[in-house]
Amino acid sequence: MTSLSSAVALPSSCRACPAGGSRRARMVVTRAAASSPKLPNGRRLRVAVVGGGPAGGAAAEALAKGGVETVLIERKMDNCKPCGGAIPLCMVSEFDLPLDLVDRKVRKMKMISPSNVAVDIGRTLAPHEYIGMVRREVLDAYLRSRAQSAGAEVVNGLFLRYEAPKEPNGSYVVHYNHYDSSNGKIGGEKRSFEVDAIVGADGANSRVAKDMGAGDYEYAIAFQERVKIPDDKMVYYEERAEMYVGDDVSPDFYGWVFPKCDHVAVGTGTVTHKADIKKFQAATRLRAKDKIEGGKIIRVEAHPIPEHPRPKRVSGRVTLVGDAAGYVTKCSGEGIYFAAKSGRMCAEAIVAGSANGTRMVEESDLRKYLAEFDRLYWPTYKVLDILQKVFYRSNAAREAFVEMCADDYVQKMTFDSYLYKRVVPGNPLDDIKLAVNTIGSLVRATALRREMEKVTL
């Protein structure tokens, strides 16, 4: 076993950001708790970030910029997660993302009901507003590269397990398989190193979460096909995405067609009927048939997506971020922004608690990140959870949901909340009107369901 610095050749000096960098690049000196002991021999705090997606990349960058010795372990550097790839407008500026990472700027969203009633959404968007569409393999690689430029060491390896310290302020031992094509070992070379804290950003099947006893959660299976369609058909999706709802495409989620750089992503997901996912995918393709006809499937992807936060997200000096923590919203299935945001918030809490890497962190430092994340985003998760329970429960309710989406006030409130990641306060009179319309839609949906049941019987 070796120290982190010798295992991955990390420099021990404090890492500052290059001059002239972004507003996030400047190192901020912070004050640690009085009880937090100084690290011996002038060494820096050592943190392992497990997982190189948006959560891991954002965490590693913020840690390295904050003076923390950081190693990021990622198993698959070209990973293509089956993800719709939608990011809110605020993420582009907040995370200083270059615009060439955005494949498509979606300004038109078509919501299609079980009976194929289509509603166009996006009329309330300002000219500069859009939903960004990215490819995960491109975004993830960029964030890892930026973390590496900030001073983090990026290691191609598979995390195996960690050993907890046997004494207060002792080191955690991280065990992993190191992948190096030059050593000729197909399965990787087993290695280990010591750290002071671990950030688990290793997705829904998190091994870090398993080691820390974080508990189980409900998860959805997402299935997606990347389809190269003819150029004339691609024009339709230039600034447009589609969402299909109905029992045929998913009993508890939705099907989608999202545009990428030169192809579309066609997919669906479900929590309750995982064994039928391919049947739902076939139905999604059938619904979109006229618009993707003649297309060639160039990649097939499947992955679990968490449905709610894990029962435990911190234990000692180990914590979870992103999908590993369960930060995916109900109803929309959004997770990229919340992954990156939680990774950065966690890292900033560690930097603050360690006084820029000069002191040991404690569990209380990590809990500050959890408290702030929950304070900011719990209302969003709760609202979307309620929407899913109300409107995804039957085809009739989905018809009502699509009908509601035709309302300009609903569209404005929805897009403002999504694009800027805040629960937007509404106009009281419009809220009353919306409540009446919602009740009316649900009443009509209930009547429709009863009539449909009669026909079925």
XYZ file of C-alpha atoms in Angstrom:
457
model
C 0.000 0.000 0.000
C 1.250 3.492 -0.819
C 0.291 7.045 -0.049
C -1.945 8.897 -2.487
C 0.904 11.102 -3.715
C 3.245 8.255 -4.551
C 0.506 6.022 -5.956
C -0.670 8.490 -8.579
C 2.174 11.013 -8.636
C 0.196 13.885 -7.155
C 2.113 17.050 -6.346
C 1.850 18.008 -2.705
C 1.823 21.748 -3.261
C -1.340 23.792 -2.949
C -3.056 24.191 -6.302
C -4.143 27.651 -7.350
C -6.115 28.383 -10.483
C -4.468 29.976 -13.500
C -4.591 33.734 -13.722
C -7.321 35.146 -15.871
C -9.582 32.136 -15.284
C -13.327 32.110 -14.763
C -15.100 33.482 -11.741
C -14.912 29.974 -10.261
C -11.178 29.708 -10.822
C -10.011 31.925 -7.952
C -8.970 30.096 -4.777
C -10.970 31.256 -1.772
C -9.278 30.988 1.608
C -11.706 29.651 4.179
C -11.787 29.061 7.889
C -12.087 25.543 9.321
C -13.694 24.569 12.587
C -11.530 25.211 15.665
C -11.742 21.511 16.559
C -10.381 20.440 13.171
C -6.722 19.345 13.635
C -3.963 20.625 11.389
C -2.503 18.009 9.075
C 0.973 16.726 10.020
C 4.214 17.705 8.292
C 2.514 20.397 6.256
C 0.842 17.894 3.936
C -2.434 18.630 2.165
C -5.797 16.962 2.690
C -6.152 13.922 0.408
C -9.496 13.087 -1.211
C -10.481 10.282 -3.584
C -13.341 10.999 -5.967
C -14.806 7.734 -7.259
C -16.575 8.185 -10.608
C -15.890 10.541 -13.498
C -19.344 11.729 -14.555
C -20.661 15.280 -14.020
C -20.698 14.843 -10.229
C -17.173 13.454 -10.023
C -15.707 15.888 -12.539
C -17.227 18.929 -10.832
C -16.154 17.700 -7.390
C -12.571 16.945 -8.442
C -12.164 20.330 -10.089
C -13.426 22.272 -7.075
C -11.301 20.203 -4.681
C -8.117 20.689 -6.692
C -8.706 24.412 -7.046
C -9.260 24.595 -3.305
C -5.841 23.195 -2.439
C -6.841 19.577 -1.819
C -4.773 16.684 -3.195
C -7.299 14.966 -5.406
C -7.437 11.727 -7.360
C -10.418 10.888 -9.563
C -10.949 7.219 -10.441
C -13.053 6.413 -13.509
C -13.577 2.935 -14.898
C -14.622 3.785 -18.456
C -13.312 6.975 -19.988
C -15.604 6.807 -23.046
C -18.731 5.897 -21.102
C -21.985 6.687 -22.946
C -24.699 6.642 -20.325
C -28.264 6.241 -21.700
C -29.213 9.758 -20.815
C -31.460 12.179 -22.662
C -28.656 14.696 -22.223
C -30.769 17.762 -21.410
C -29.152 20.504 -19.351
C -30.762 23.742 -18.122
C -29.621 27.116 -19.400
C -28.243 28.104 -15.985
C -25.756 25.197 -16.066
C -23.981 26.602 -19.122
C -23.080 29.830 -17.341
C -22.783 28.470 -13.804
C -20.284 25.789 -14.840
C -18.622 27.888 -17.563
C -19.382 25.324 -20.265
C -18.205 26.167 -23.778
C -21.068 26.404 -26.232
C -19.520 23.839 -28.544
C -20.375 21.184 -25.936
C -24.056 21.836 -26.668
C -25.124 19.742 -29.663
C -28.561 21.292 -29.993
C -30.404 24.240 -28.499
C -33.964 23.022 -28.025
C -36.542 25.807 -28.137
C -39.532 23.663 -29.095
C -40.824 20.724 -27.094
C -43.683 18.596 -28.367
C -45.657 16.739 -25.693
C -47.727 13.886 -27.144
C -50.596 12.276 -25.242
C -51.684 8.603 -25.208
C -54.239 9.405 -27.917
C -51.524 11.229 -29.925
C -52.813 14.711 -29.173
C -49.732 16.903 -29.548
C -49.069 20.146 -27.694
C -46.228 22.479 -28.666
C -44.313 23.835 -25.700
C -41.835 26.692 -25.822
C -43.950 29.676 -26.861
C -42.977 31.583 -23.715
C -39.205 31.236 -24.151
C -37.188 34.403 -24.708
C -34.932 34.471 -27.809
C -31.815 33.685 -25.733
C -33.418 30.831 -23.776
C -33.091 27.152 -24.637
C -32.602 23.652 -23.245
C -29.137 22.392 -24.065
C -28.677 18.896 -25.484
C -25.320 17.249 -24.840
C -23.721 13.858 -25.274
C -22.609 12.469 -21.932
C -19.367 11.055 -23.280
C -18.412 14.558 -24.465
C -19.569 16.472 -21.368
C -18.032 13.994 -18.919
C -14.677 13.979 -20.704
C -14.607 17.782 -20.714
C -15.295 18.055 -16.977
C -12.634 15.434 -16.193
C -10.147 17.283 -18.382
C -10.886 20.526 -16.582
C -10.412 18.840 -13.207
C -7.085 17.482 -14.418
C -6.015 20.954 -15.573
C -6.868 22.266 -12.111
C -4.464 19.749 -10.542
C -6.508 16.610 -9.961
C -5.007 13.278 -10.993
C -7.362 11.300 -13.250
C -6.866 7.537 -13.048
C -8.376 4.915 -15.331
C -9.391 2.255 -12.832
C -12.186 0.294 -11.212
C -12.919 1.073 -7.572
C -13.181 -2.170 -5.577
C -13.665 -1.211 -1.926
C -12.372 0.938 0.871
C -11.179 0.215 4.397
C -12.305 2.577 7.134
C -9.678 3.991 9.522
C -9.082 2.134 12.769
C -8.395 5.284 14.779
C -9.720 8.875 14.844
C -8.358 10.980 11.983
C -6.757 7.874 10.492
C -6.585 7.226 6.769
C -9.045 5.420 4.545
C -7.493 2.831 2.252
C -8.873 2.769 -1.301
C -8.477 -0.466 -3.285
C -8.900 -0.413 -7.055
C -7.915 -2.093 -10.315
C -5.579 0.139 -12.283
C -6.007 -0.119 -16.051
C -2.889 0.436 -18.143
C -2.634 -0.982 -21.652
C 1.164 -1.039 -21.401
C 1.294 -3.625 -18.606
C -0.510 -6.295 -20.615
C -2.908 -7.177 -17.787
C -6.421 -7.357 -19.200
C -8.132 -7.325 -15.800
C -6.040 -4.477 -14.454
C -3.456 -4.309 -11.720
C -4.636 -4.247 -8.102
C -3.453 -1.135 -6.279
C -4.297 0.801 -3.133
C -3.621 4.198 -1.595
C -4.508 6.217 1.488
C -6.819 9.225 1.640
C -8.505 11.356 4.291
C -11.961 11.440 2.673
C -13.910 9.773 -0.145
C -16.540 11.259 -2.450
C -18.716 8.570 -4.042
C -19.775 9.775 -7.496
C -20.004 6.308 -8.999
C -23.620 6.269 -10.136
C -26.753 4.342 -9.273
C -24.847 1.088 -8.703
C -22.383 2.845 -6.396
C -19.817 0.576 -4.765
C -18.943 3.379 -2.366
C -22.582 3.483 -1.234
C -22.527 -0.278 -0.695
C -19.355 -0.078 1.399
C -20.744 2.691 3.602
C -24.103 0.933 4.102
C -26.059 3.728 2.435
C -29.153 1.580 1.939
C -31.177 0.712 -1.142
C -33.549 2.818 -3.195
C -36.089 2.380 -5.943
C -34.609 2.767 -9.385
C -35.799 3.013 -12.954
C -34.298 1.291 -15.948
C -33.538 3.691 -18.793
C -33.182 2.221 -22.266
C -32.013 4.326 -25.186
C -31.099 3.853 -28.819
C -29.074 6.369 -30.774
C -30.580 6.549 -34.250
C -28.951 8.112 -37.293
C -31.844 9.423 -39.368
C -31.815 10.918 -42.891
C -30.730 14.564 -43.105
C -34.136 15.748 -44.293
C -35.767 14.211 -41.221
C -33.065 15.611 -38.923
C -34.162 19.123 -39.907
C -37.383 18.555 -37.938
C -35.363 17.927 -34.771
C -32.970 20.839 -35.249
C -34.449 22.767 -32.300
C -37.130 20.294 -31.233
C -37.447 17.439 -28.737
C -40.420 15.137 -28.204
C -41.901 13.491 -25.134
C -44.470 10.683 -25.430
C -46.687 9.633 -22.536
C -48.958 6.607 -22.316
C -49.113 3.086 -20.929
C -47.705 1.823 -24.216
C -44.369 3.690 -23.839
C -44.140 3.483 -20.027
C -46.574 2.884 -17.172
C -44.810 5.387 -14.918
C -42.452 7.530 -16.987
C -42.280 8.776 -20.589
C -40.667 8.041 -23.919
C -38.449 10.581 -25.637
C -36.810 11.612 -28.874
C -34.007 14.089 -28.125
C -31.738 15.574 -30.811
C -27.952 15.171 -30.721
C -25.265 16.515 -33.048
C -25.997 14.273 -36.059
C -28.541 11.780 -34.709
C -31.439 11.441 -32.269
C -31.693 9.587 -28.970
C -34.867 7.509 -28.691
C -35.591 6.049 -25.285
C -37.887 5.294 -22.373
C -37.756 4.195 -18.755
C -39.752 2.478 -16.031
C -39.597 1.633 -12.349
C -42.510 -0.746 -12.062
C -42.179 -2.916 -15.180
C -38.446 -3.311 -15.791
C -38.813 -6.672 -17.547
C -40.945 -5.004 -20.234
C -38.486 -2.214 -21.076
C -37.820 -3.462 -24.626
C -41.549 -3.617 -25.299
C -41.891 0.004 -24.176
C -38.935 0.977 -26.342
C -40.537 -0.636 -29.377
C -43.730 1.328 -28.664
C -41.756 4.579 -28.453
C -40.161 3.883 -31.811
C -43.606 3.080 -33.232
C -45.058 6.369 -31.987
C -42.222 8.314 -33.608
C -42.106 6.092 -36.687
C -42.984 8.693 -39.343
C -40.267 11.062 -38.100
C -37.429 8.549 -37.647
C -38.274 6.168 -40.493
C -35.222 5.135 -42.469
C -32.970 5.624 -39.460
C -30.155 3.282 -38.457
C -29.487 2.344 -34.833
C -25.841 3.206 -34.123
C -25.723 2.524 -30.375
C -27.876 0.842 -27.719
C -27.577 1.872 -24.046
C -29.225 0.858 -20.773
C -28.640 1.999 -17.200
C -30.393 2.258 -13.801
C -31.612 5.683 -12.669
C -32.362 6.344 -8.966
C -35.844 7.442 -7.988
C -35.129 9.118 -4.644
C -32.177 9.957 -2.343
C -30.553 7.113 -0.437
C -31.421 6.668 3.254
C -27.814 7.516 4.183
C -25.609 9.890 2.206
C -22.708 10.433 4.593
C -20.788 8.214 6.997
C -17.683 9.483 8.700
C -15.552 11.154 6.033
C -17.284 9.362 3.143
C -20.162 10.956 1.272
C -22.223 10.508 -1.895
C -23.078 12.888 -4.733
C -25.016 12.695 -8.009
C -26.781 9.460 -8.937
C -24.891 7.635 -6.172
C -26.777 9.824 -3.686
C -30.056 9.483 -5.616
C -30.298 13.015 -7.014
C -32.605 12.422 -9.983
C -35.972 14.158 -10.143
C -39.281 12.377 -10.487
C -41.527 13.161 -13.460
C -38.734 14.639 -15.615
C -35.910 12.216 -14.758
C -33.395 15.069 -14.753
C -30.045 14.427 -13.096
C -27.091 16.057 -14.916
C -27.377 19.494 -13.317
C -28.046 18.126 -9.846
C -25.104 15.742 -10.182
C -22.655 18.504 -11.077
C -24.135 20.869 -8.499
C -23.971 18.328 -5.673
C -20.386 17.447 -6.607
C -19.315 21.065 -6.498
C -21.232 21.812 -3.276
C -19.703 18.772 -1.583
C -16.202 19.799 -2.678
C -16.702 23.361 -1.500
C -17.793 22.073 1.912
C -14.614 19.968 2.125
C -12.433 22.895 1.062
C -14.080 25.137 3.649
C -13.911 22.529 6.410
C -10.236 21.850 5.734
C -9.198 25.515 5.384
C -8.072 24.926 1.799
C -6.637 21.500 2.446
C -4.581 22.325 5.545
C -6.776 20.666 8.193
C -8.597 17.372 8.613
C -12.290 17.365 7.743
C -15.031 15.852 9.878
C -18.424 14.293 9.195
C -20.031 17.566 10.280
C -18.336 19.335 7.339
C -19.893 16.901 4.874
C -23.288 17.233 6.515
C -23.210 20.968 5.810
C -23.232 20.162 2.109
C -26.224 17.838 2.556
C -28.157 20.432 4.548
C -27.568 23.152 1.960
C -28.379 20.899 -1.001
C -31.629 19.773 0.608
C -32.552 23.357 1.498
C -32.084 24.539 -2.072
C -33.606 21.650 -3.999
C -36.011 19.707 -1.766
C -38.993 21.812 -2.980
C -38.181 20.960 -6.614
C -37.956 17.237 -5.882
C -41.189 17.319 -3.890
C -43.192 19.190 -6.533
C -42.070 16.813 -9.296
C -42.799 13.789 -7.112
C -46.372 15.028 -6.637
C -46.770 15.717 -10.360
C -45.670 12.190 -11.218
C -48.072 10.631 -8.712
C -51.005 12.719 -9.954
C -50.486 12.729 -13.724
C -48.621 9.499 -14.539
C -51.103 7.156 -12.853
C -53.340 6.473 -15.878
C -53.744 7.308 -19.542
C -56.667 9.563 -18.683
C -54.525 11.513 -16.226
C -51.799 11.804 -18.855
C -54.332 13.254 -21.300
C -55.140 15.856 -18.646
C -51.446 16.564 -18.149
C -50.870 17.202 -21.861
C -53.982 19.385 -21.972
C -52.577 21.485 -19.102
C -49.263 21.898 -20.932
C -51.036 23.895 -23.657
C -51.533 26.761 -21.186
C -49.003 29.603 -21.597
C -48.865 30.221 -17.849
C -48.034 26.572 -17.191
C -45.329 26.708 -19.859
C -43.759 29.860 -18.457
C -43.744 28.556 -14.875
C -42.357 25.199 -15.999
C -39.568 26.603 -18.153
C -38.559 29.268 -15.638
C -38.283 26.623 -12.923
C -36.350 24.235 -15.171
C -33.993 26.676 -16.893
C -32.977 28.521 -13.713
C -33.419 25.775 -11.105
C -35.744 27.502 -8.748
C -39.375 27.043 -7.766
C -40.852 30.187 -9.275
C -43.505 32.084 -7.297
C -46.556 32.651 -9.447
C -49.166 35.338 -9.885
C -51.999 34.671 -7.374
C -54.787 35.232 -9.909
C -53.103 33.045 -12.495
C -52.478 30.418 -9.813
C -56.197 30.321 -9.024
C -57.000 30.009 -12.725
C -54.439 27.212 -13.042
C -55.905 25.384 -10.044
C -59.412 25.559 -11.562
C -58.125 24.369 -14.949
C -56.188 21.542 -13.305
C -59.255 20.366 -11.427
C -61.276 20.576 -14.642
C -58.668 18.541 -16.526
C -58.585 15.888 -13.826
C -62.405 15.699 -13.703
C -62.489 15.197 -17.473
C -59.714 12.642 -17.154
C -61.641 10.703 -14.514
C -64.770 10.704 -16.668
C -62.743 9.566 -19.647
C -61.152 6.751 -17.654
C -64.574 5.491 -16.568
C -65.834 5.504 -20.135
C -62.709 3.664 -21.277
C -63.227 1.063 -18.545
C -66.817 0.516 -19.745
C -65.579 -0.063 -23.285
C -62.962 -2.478 -22.004
C -65.516 -4.422 -19.999
